[in-house]
mmCIF file of C-alpha atoms in Angstrom:
data_model
loop_
_atom_site.group_PDB
_atom_site.id
_atom_site.type_symbol
_atom_site.label_atom_id
_atom_site.label_comp_id
_atom_site.label_asym_id
_atom_site.label_seq_id
_atom_site.Cartn_x
_atom_site.Cartn_y
_atom_site.Cartn_z
ATOM 1 C CA MET A 1 -24.352 -3.574 9.725
ATOM 2 C CA ALA A 2 -25.344 -5.623 6.693
ATOM 3 C CA VAL A 3 -22.631 -6.881 4.372
ATOM 4 C CA ILE A 4 -22.872 -5.578 0.815
ATOM 5 C CA SER A 5 -22.758 -8.382 -1.740
ATOM 6 C CA ALA A 6 -19.310 -9.179 -3.122
ATOM 7 C CA ALA A 7 -21.006 -10.031 -6.409
ATOM 8 C CA ASP A 8 -21.377 -6.294 -7.042
ATOM 9 C CA SER A 9 -18.957 -5.238 -9.775
ATOM 10 C CA GLY A 10 -17.735 -2.289 -7.678
ATOM 11 C CA PHE A 11 -16.858 -4.298 -4.577
ATOM 12 C CA VAL A 12 -13.420 -3.418 -3.133
ATOM 13 C CA SER A 13 -11.322 -5.613 -0.838
ATOM 14 C CA ILE A 14 -9.076 -3.471 1.377
ATOM 15 C CA ILE A 15 -6.045 -5.238 2.853
ATOM 16 C CA ILE A 16 -4.223 -3.920 5.929
ATOM 17 C CA PRO A 17 -1.199 -5.728 7.413
ATOM 18 C CA VAL A 18 -1.352 -5.020 11.151
ATOM 19 C CA HIS A 19 1.884 -5.157 13.145
ATOM 20 C CA ASN A 20 2.512 -3.201 16.371
ATOM 21 C CA ALA A 21 -0.097 -0.620 15.403
ATOM 22 C CA GLU A 22 -1.933 -0.182 18.700
ATOM 23 C CA LYS A 23 -1.596 3.628 18.522
ATOM 24 C CA PHE A 24 -3.076 3.991 15.052
ATOM 25 C CA ILE A 25 -5.287 1.028 14.154
ATOM 26 C CA ARG A 26 -8.561 2.557 15.412
ATOM 27 C CA ASP A 27 -8.003 5.740 13.375
ATOM 28 C CA THR A 28 -7.135 3.669 10.314
ATOM 29 C CA ILE A 29 -10.270 1.553 10.664
ATOM 30 C CA ASP A 30 -12.315 4.726 11.126
ATOM 31 C CA CYS A 31 -10.967 6.300 7.930
ATOM 32 C CA VAL A 32 -12.129 3.229 5.995
ATOM 33 C CA ARG A 33 -15.559 3.289 7.607
ATOM 34 C CA ALA A 34 -15.841 6.988 6.749
ATOM 35 C CA GLN A 35 -15.401 6.351 3.015
ATOM 36 C CA THR A 36 -18.111 7.768 0.774
ATOM 37 C CA CYS A 37 -17.864 4.524 -1.193
ATOM 38 C CA ARG A 38 -19.636 1.973 1.016
ATOM 39 C CA ASN A 39 -19.139 -1.134 -1.108
ATOM 40 C CA TRP A 40 -16.098 -2.735 0.499
ATOM 41 C CA GLU A 41 -14.720 -5.345 2.855
ATOM 42 C CA LEU A 42 -11.785 -4.692 5.157
ATOM 43 C CA LEU A 43 -9.307 -7.527 5.773
ATOM 44 C CA LEU A 44 -7.112 -6.871 8.812
ATOM 45 C CA ILE A 45 -4.188 -9.315 8.811
ATOM 46 C CA GLU A 46 -2.610 -9.391 12.279
ATOM 47 C CA ASP A 47 1.054 -10.171 11.792
ATOM 48 C CA GLY A 48 2.844 -11.158 14.972
ATOM 49 C CA SER A 49 2.475 -7.945 16.960
ATOM 50 C CA THR A 50 4.400 -7.768 20.227
ATOM 51 C CA ASP A 51 2.392 -4.875 21.697
ATOM 52 C CA HIS A 52 -1.350 -4.721 22.497
ATOM 53 C CA THR A 53 -2.458 -4.429 18.868
ATOM 54 C CA MET A 54 -4.500 -7.645 18.848
ATOM 55 C CA ASN A 55 -6.456 -6.770 21.992
ATOM 56 C CA VAL A 56 -6.981 -3.148 20.922
ATOM 57 C CA THR A 57 -8.243 -4.233 17.512
ATOM 58 C CA THR A 58 -10.495 -6.989 18.852
ATOM 59 C CA ASP A 59 -12.052 -4.687 21.466
ATOM 60 C CA TYR A 60 -12.655 -1.963 18.896
ATOM 61 C CA LEU A 61 -14.287 -4.321 16.402
ATOM 62 C CA GLU A 62 -16.601 -5.602 19.134
ATOM 63 C CA LYS A 63 -17.538 -2.013 19.903
ATOM 64 C CA ILE A 64 -18.307 -0.881 16.352
ATOM 65 C CA GLN A 65 -19.953 -4.135 15.137
ATOM 66 C CA ASP A 66 -19.242 -3.716 11.428
ATOM 67 C CA ASP A 67 -19.711 -6.999 9.538
ATOM 68 C CA ARG A 68 -17.711 -5.712 6.585
ATOM 69 C CA ILE A 69 -14.509 -6.047 8.629
ATOM 70 C CA ARG A 70 -12.660 -9.324 9.143
ATOM 71 C CA LEU A 71 -9.688 -9.800 11.463
ATOM 72 C CA MET A 72 -7.335 -12.700 10.717
ATOM 73 C CA LYS A 73 -4.159 -13.728 12.491
ATOM 74 C CA ARG A 74 -1.361 -14.871 10.206
ATOM 75 C CA GLU A 75 0.154 -18.124 11.417
ATOM 76 C CA ILE A 76 3.888 -17.790 12.081
ATOM 77 C CA ARG A 77 5.428 -21.205 12.643
ATOM 78 C CA SER A 78 9.078 -20.583 11.808
ATOM 79 C CA PRO A 79 11.656 -17.746 11.700
ATOM 80 C CA GLU A 80 11.355 -17.754 7.916
ATOM 81 C CA GLU A 81 7.600 -17.110 8.122
ATOM 82 C CA ARG A 82 8.244 -14.197 10.476
ATOM 83 C CA SER A 83 10.435 -12.412 7.914
ATOM 84 C CA PHE A 84 8.941 -10.082 5.296
ATOM 85 C CA GLY A 85 5.694 -10.004 7.275
ATOM 86 C CA ALA A 86 3.991 -7.178 5.366
ATOM 87 C CA ALA A 87 4.350 -8.995 2.045
ATOM 88 C CA ARG A 88 3.137 -12.296 3.503
ATOM 89 C CA ALA A 89 0.210 -10.565 5.218
ATOM 90 C CA ARG A 90 -0.874 -8.812 2.023
ATOM 91 C CA ASN A 91 -0.596 -12.054 0.082
ATOM 92 C CA LEU A 92 -2.806 -13.806 2.637
ATOM 93 C CA GLY A 93 -5.302 -10.981 2.258
ATOM 94 C CA ILE A 94 -5.233 -11.352 -1.529
ATOM 95 C CA SER A 95 -6.013 -15.063 -1.239
ATOM 96 C CA MET A 96 -9.047 -14.310 0.969
ATOM 97 C CA ALA A 97 -10.322 -11.232 -0.876
ATOM 98 C CA GLN A 98 -13.839 -11.488 -2.271
ATOM 99 C CA GLY A 99 -13.876 -8.233 -4.205
ATOM 100 C CA ARG A 100 -13.045 -7.665 -7.844
ATOM 101 C CA TYR A 101 -10.913 -4.688 -6.797
ATOM 102 C CA ILE A 102 -8.054 -4.798 -4.293
ATOM 103 C CA ALA A 103 -6.668 -1.797 -2.414
ATOM 104 C CA TYR A 104 -3.833 -1.642 0.107
ATOM 105 C CA LEU A 105 -3.682 0.511 3.222
ATOM 106 C CA ASP A 106 -0.905 0.460 5.810
ATOM 107 C CA ALA A 107 -2.003 0.358 9.442
ATOM 108 C CA ASP A 108 -0.568 3.791 10.259
ATOM 109 C CA ASP A 109 -1.696 5.658 7.129
ATOM 110 C CA TYR A 110 -4.908 7.577 6.524
ATOM 111 C CA TRP A 111 -7.339 7.876 3.601
ATOM 112 C CA ARG A 112 -9.335 10.988 2.736
ATOM 113 C CA ALA A 113 -13.053 10.209 2.890
ATOM 114 C CA ASP A 114 -13.509 10.206 -0.900
ATOM 115 C CA LYS A 115 -10.384 8.169 -1.716
ATOM 116 C CA LEU A 116 -12.113 4.933 -2.684
ATOM 117 C CA GLU A 117 -14.929 6.625 -4.580
ATOM 118 C CA LYS A 118 -12.616 8.805 -6.675
ATOM 119 C CA GLU A 119 -10.030 6.110 -7.323
ATOM 120 C CA LEU A 120 -12.581 3.486 -8.319
ATOM 121 C CA ALA A 121 -14.255 5.916 -10.722
ATOM 122 C CA PHE A 122 -10.832 6.791 -12.156
ATOM 123 C CA LEU A 123 -9.896 3.127 -12.620
ATOM 124 C CA GLN A 124 -13.164 2.386 -14.394
ATOM 125 C CA GLU A 125 -12.890 5.500 -16.562
ATOM 126 C CA LYS A 126 -9.382 4.504 -17.698
ATOM 127 C CA GLN A 127 -10.378 0.827 -17.983
ATOM 128 C CA ALA A 128 -7.128 0.182 -16.135
ATOM 129 C CA GLY A 129 -5.891 -2.758 -14.117
ATOM 130 C CA PHE A 130 -3.529 -0.777 -11.896
ATOM 131 C CA VAL A 131 -3.977 2.776 -10.572
ATOM 132 C CA PHE A 132 -2.429 4.914 -7.853
ATOM 133 C CA THR A 133 -2.964 8.408 -6.435
ATOM 134 C CA GLY A 134 -1.098 11.379 -5.044
ATOM 135 C CA TYR A 135 -0.494 11.655 -1.319
ATOM 136 C CA GLU A 136 0.699 13.970 1.426
ATOM 137 C CA PHE A 137 3.306 13.503 4.121
ATOM 138 C CA GLY A 138 1.717 13.748 7.552
ATOM 139 C CA ASP A 139 2.889 13.992 11.144
ATOM 140 C CA GLU A 140 2.383 11.292 13.771
ATOM 141 C CA ASN A 141 -1.246 12.437 14.180
ATOM 142 C CA ALA A 142 -1.908 12.065 10.418
ATOM 143 C CA ARG A 143 -2.138 15.826 10.007
ATOM 144 C CA GLY A 144 -0.932 16.871 6.586
ATOM 145 C CA THR A 145 2.334 18.812 6.524
ATOM 146 C CA GLY A 146 1.622 20.469 3.185
ATOM 147 C CA LYS A 147 4.245 18.369 1.412
ATOM 148 C CA VAL A 148 2.175 16.751 -1.356
ATOM 149 C CA VAL A 149 3.604 14.188 -3.765
ATOM 150 C CA HIS A 150 2.203 14.575 -7.273
ATOM 151 C CA VAL A 151 2.071 11.594 -9.600
ATOM 152 C CA PRO A 152 2.400 11.173 -13.384
ATOM 153 C CA GLU A 153 -0.567 10.371 -15.635
ATOM 154 C CA THR A 154 0.924 7.010 -16.555
ATOM 155 C CA LEU A 155 3.858 4.874 -15.563
ATOM 156 C CA ASN A 156 5.365 1.948 -17.458
ATOM 157 C CA TYR A 157 8.176 -0.397 -16.426
ATOM 158 C CA GLU A 158 11.082 1.647 -17.741
ATOM 159 C CA GLN A 159 9.711 4.824 -16.196
ATOM 160 C CA ALA A 160 9.087 3.093 -12.863
ATOM 161 C CA LEU A 161 12.713 1.974 -12.642
ATOM 162 C CA ALA A 162 13.704 5.628 -12.311
ATOM 163 C CA ASN A 163 10.622 6.932 -10.511
ATOM 164 C CA THR A 164 9.189 4.841 -7.686
ATOM 165 C CA THR A 165 6.537 7.403 -6.859
ATOM 166 C CA ILE A 166 3.858 4.747 -6.305
ATOM 167 C CA PHE A 167 2.974 4.660 -2.594
ATOM 168 C CA THR A 168 1.488 1.412 -1.279
ATOM 169 C CA SER A 169 -1.503 2.964 0.503
ATOM 170 C CA THR A 170 -2.635 4.619 -2.755
ATOM 171 C CA VAL A 171 -2.861 1.635 -5.121
ATOM 172 C CA MET A 172 -5.879 -0.211 -6.473
ATOM 173 C CA PHE A 173 -6.018 -3.260 -8.760
ATOM 174 C CA ASP A 174 -8.720 -4.784 -10.960
ATOM 175 C CA THR A 175 -8.352 -8.569 -10.644
ATOM 176 C CA GLU A 176 -10.293 -9.108 -13.874
ATOM 177 C CA LYS A 177 -7.420 -7.386 -15.688
ATOM 178 C CA ILE A 178 -4.470 -8.450 -13.511
ATOM 179 C CA GLU A 179 -4.429 -11.938 -12.014
ATOM 180 C CA LYS A 180 -4.085 -12.254 -8.248
ATOM 181 C CA SER A 181 -0.923 -14.329 -8.673
ATOM 182 C CA LEU A 182 0.752 -11.345 -10.361
ATOM 183 C CA ILE A 183 -0.396 -8.955 -7.642
ATOM 184 C CA GLU A 184 1.147 -11.101 -4.896
ATOM 185 C CA MET A 185 4.227 -9.469 -3.398
ATOM 186 C CA PRO A 186 7.693 -11.048 -3.403
ATOM 187 C CA CYS A 187 9.198 -11.697 0.015
ATOM 188 C CA ILE A 188 12.166 -9.332 -0.248
ATOM 189 C CA LYS A 189 13.032 -5.912 1.154
ATOM 190 C CA SER A 190 11.096 -3.070 -0.506
ATOM 191 C CA GLU A 191 8.537 -5.652 -1.524
ATOM 192 C CA ASP A 192 6.117 -2.968 -2.667
ATOM 193 C CA THR A 193 8.463 -1.422 -5.242
ATOM 194 C CA ALA A 194 9.537 -4.883 -6.410
ATOM 195 C CA SER A 195 5.865 -5.754 -6.838
ATOM 196 C CA TRP A 196 5.126 -2.699 -8.990
ATOM 197 C CA TRP A 197 8.124 -3.538 -11.179
ATOM 198 C CA LYS A 198 7.007 -7.157 -11.500
ATOM 199 C CA ILE A 199 3.534 -6.113 -12.649
ATOM 200 C CA LEU A 200 4.682 -3.365 -14.998
ATOM 201 C CA LYS A 201 7.341 -5.589 -16.566
ATOM 202 C CA THR A 202 4.545 -7.701 -18.083
ATOM 203 C CA GLY A 203 3.445 -4.705 -20.174
ATOM 204 C CA VAL A 204 0.824 -3.312 -17.793
ATOM 205 C CA THR A 205 0.589 0.487 -17.598
ATOM 206 C CA ALA A 206 -0.207 2.072 -14.226
ATOM 207 C CA TYR A 207 -2.419 5.176 -14.279
ATOM 208 C CA GLY A 208 -1.889 7.989 -11.787
ATOM 209 C CA LEU A 209 -4.711 10.059 -10.301
ATOM 210 C CA ASP A 210 -2.949 13.276 -9.317
ATOM 211 C CA GLU A 211 -5.104 14.104 -6.310
ATOM 212 C CA ASN A 212 -4.034 14.198 -2.674
ATOM 213 C CA LEU A 213 -6.191 11.379 -1.266
ATOM 214 C CA VAL A 214 -3.853 9.700 1.254
ATOM 215 C CA VAL A 215 -1.821 10.835 4.249
ATOM 216 C CA TYR A 216 1.493 9.059 4.770
ATOM 217 C CA ARG A 217 1.958 9.121 8.539
ATOM 218 C CA ARG A 218 5.635 9.388 9.418
ATOM 219 C CA ALA A 219 5.198 8.711 13.143
ATOM 220 C CA GLY A 220 8.428 10.353 14.264
ATOM 221 C CA LYS A 221 10.738 8.057 12.311
ATOM 222 C CA SER A 222 14.354 9.064 11.767
ATOM 223 C CA LEU A 223 14.430 10.588 8.303
ATOM 224 C CA SER A 224 18.200 10.329 7.879
ATOM 225 C CA SER A 225 18.334 6.630 8.769
ATOM 226 C CA ASN A 226 15.290 5.944 6.576
ATOM 227 C CA LYS A 227 16.978 7.591 3.602
ATOM 228 C CA ILE A 228 20.166 5.580 3.985
ATOM 229 C CA GLU A 229 18.262 2.312 4.347
ATOM 230 C CA ALA A 230 16.005 3.173 1.404
ATOM 231 C CA LEU A 231 19.016 3.863 -0.806
ATOM 232 C CA ARG A 232 20.532 0.531 0.119
ATOM 233 C CA ARG A 233 17.297 -1.378 -0.501
ATOM 234 C CA ILE A 234 16.611 0.203 -3.872
ATOM 235 C CA TRP A 235 20.161 -0.422 -5.090
ATOM 236 C CA ASN A 236 19.745 -4.088 -4.183
ATOM 237 C CA LEU A 237 16.419 -4.143 -6.040
ATOM 238 C CA TYR A 238 18.056 -2.904 -9.226
ATOM 239 C CA ARG A 239 20.796 -5.496 -8.967
ATOM 240 C CA GLN A 240 18.770 -8.476 -7.741
ATOM 241 C CA ALA A 241 15.036 -8.076 -8.410
ATOM 242 C CA ALA A 242 15.412 -6.286 -11.759
ATOM 243 C CA GLY A 243 18.645 -8.064 -12.645
ATOM 244 C CA LEU A 244 20.313 -4.945 -14.025
ATOM 245 C CA SER A 245 24.055 -4.525 -14.550
ATOM 246 C CA VAL A 246 26.050 -2.212 -12.282
ATOM 247 C CA PHE A 247 26.125 0.458 -14.985
ATOM 248 C CA SER A 248 22.397 0.204 -15.772
ATOM 249 C CA SER A 249 21.568 0.123 -12.057
ATOM 250 C CA ALA A 250 23.558 3.320 -11.532
ATOM 251 C CA CYS A 251 21.827 5.044 -14.461
ATOM 252 C CA HIS A 252 18.427 4.328 -12.881
ATOM 253 C CA PHE A 253 19.516 4.744 -9.276
ATOM 254 C CA VAL A 254 20.782 8.330 -9.560
ATOM 255 C CA PRO A 255 17.493 9.865 -10.799
ATOM 256 C CA TRP A 256 15.553 7.684 -8.355
ATOM 257 C CA ALA A 257 17.652 8.899 -5.408
ATOM 258 C CA TYR A 258 17.278 12.518 -6.499
ATOM 259 C CA ARG A 259 13.485 12.271 -6.718
ATOM 260 C CA ALA A 260 13.190 10.317 -3.460
ATOM 261 C CA VAL A 261 15.236 12.848 -1.476
ATOM 262 C CA ARG A 262 13.437 15.772 -3.111
ATOM 263 C CA ARG A 263 10.024 14.339 -2.155
ATOM 264 C CA ARG A 264 11.053 14.228 1.502
ATOM 265 C CA MET A 265 12.689 17.648 1.742
#
């Protein structure tokens, strides 16, 4: 398949960190290839998988022969480089991206076929640098459960501190409006939320497209343990990444926790 020129103003670079995703990676690749928007490149960043992900991915790419897809293996030379792999993998993808627009997709999530087309049109209509969409919780087969997360029209820094409704697999950036260095994720826990805060703190406004365009595959994870760990991570973000006092952290943390639990019920 011929590669569409990256010089096109609508060219999107899609970045997927790939770690122990042998069960899902073919479906995830397929949902990108099924997009009604055809003007993209897909950067698969293999990140130290310990299962058969690398072989499964390589074999599948040889089968489908799609020149828009590149598979790269992130070099891990020390224990430090192994930590915070998703952030490091996305940052490597950002450095190699050829498109004006950057979109993230996790290796076990799923895009509706018109996700890129609708989101790109929305971003251009709003003349925005940062947009995100609604999404639906799905089961381990990426079948929607009917639990849809709706998103606000806009989100600024102060609002985002209390409402981390931005889901990584829904975002898109315009690198002519937001520099790649600002998009790069910090290597800390909950790197995605910390990244949104970092961007919004500069005065950027994120625009929400309230359409269900992404399925968040839950893959049989323990919801109770996830909630406890998420609460711990977000509290640490308020105190460390945002640098808020205990009192201010608590004022933001309570509404965040309420919304987060409500979304998952």
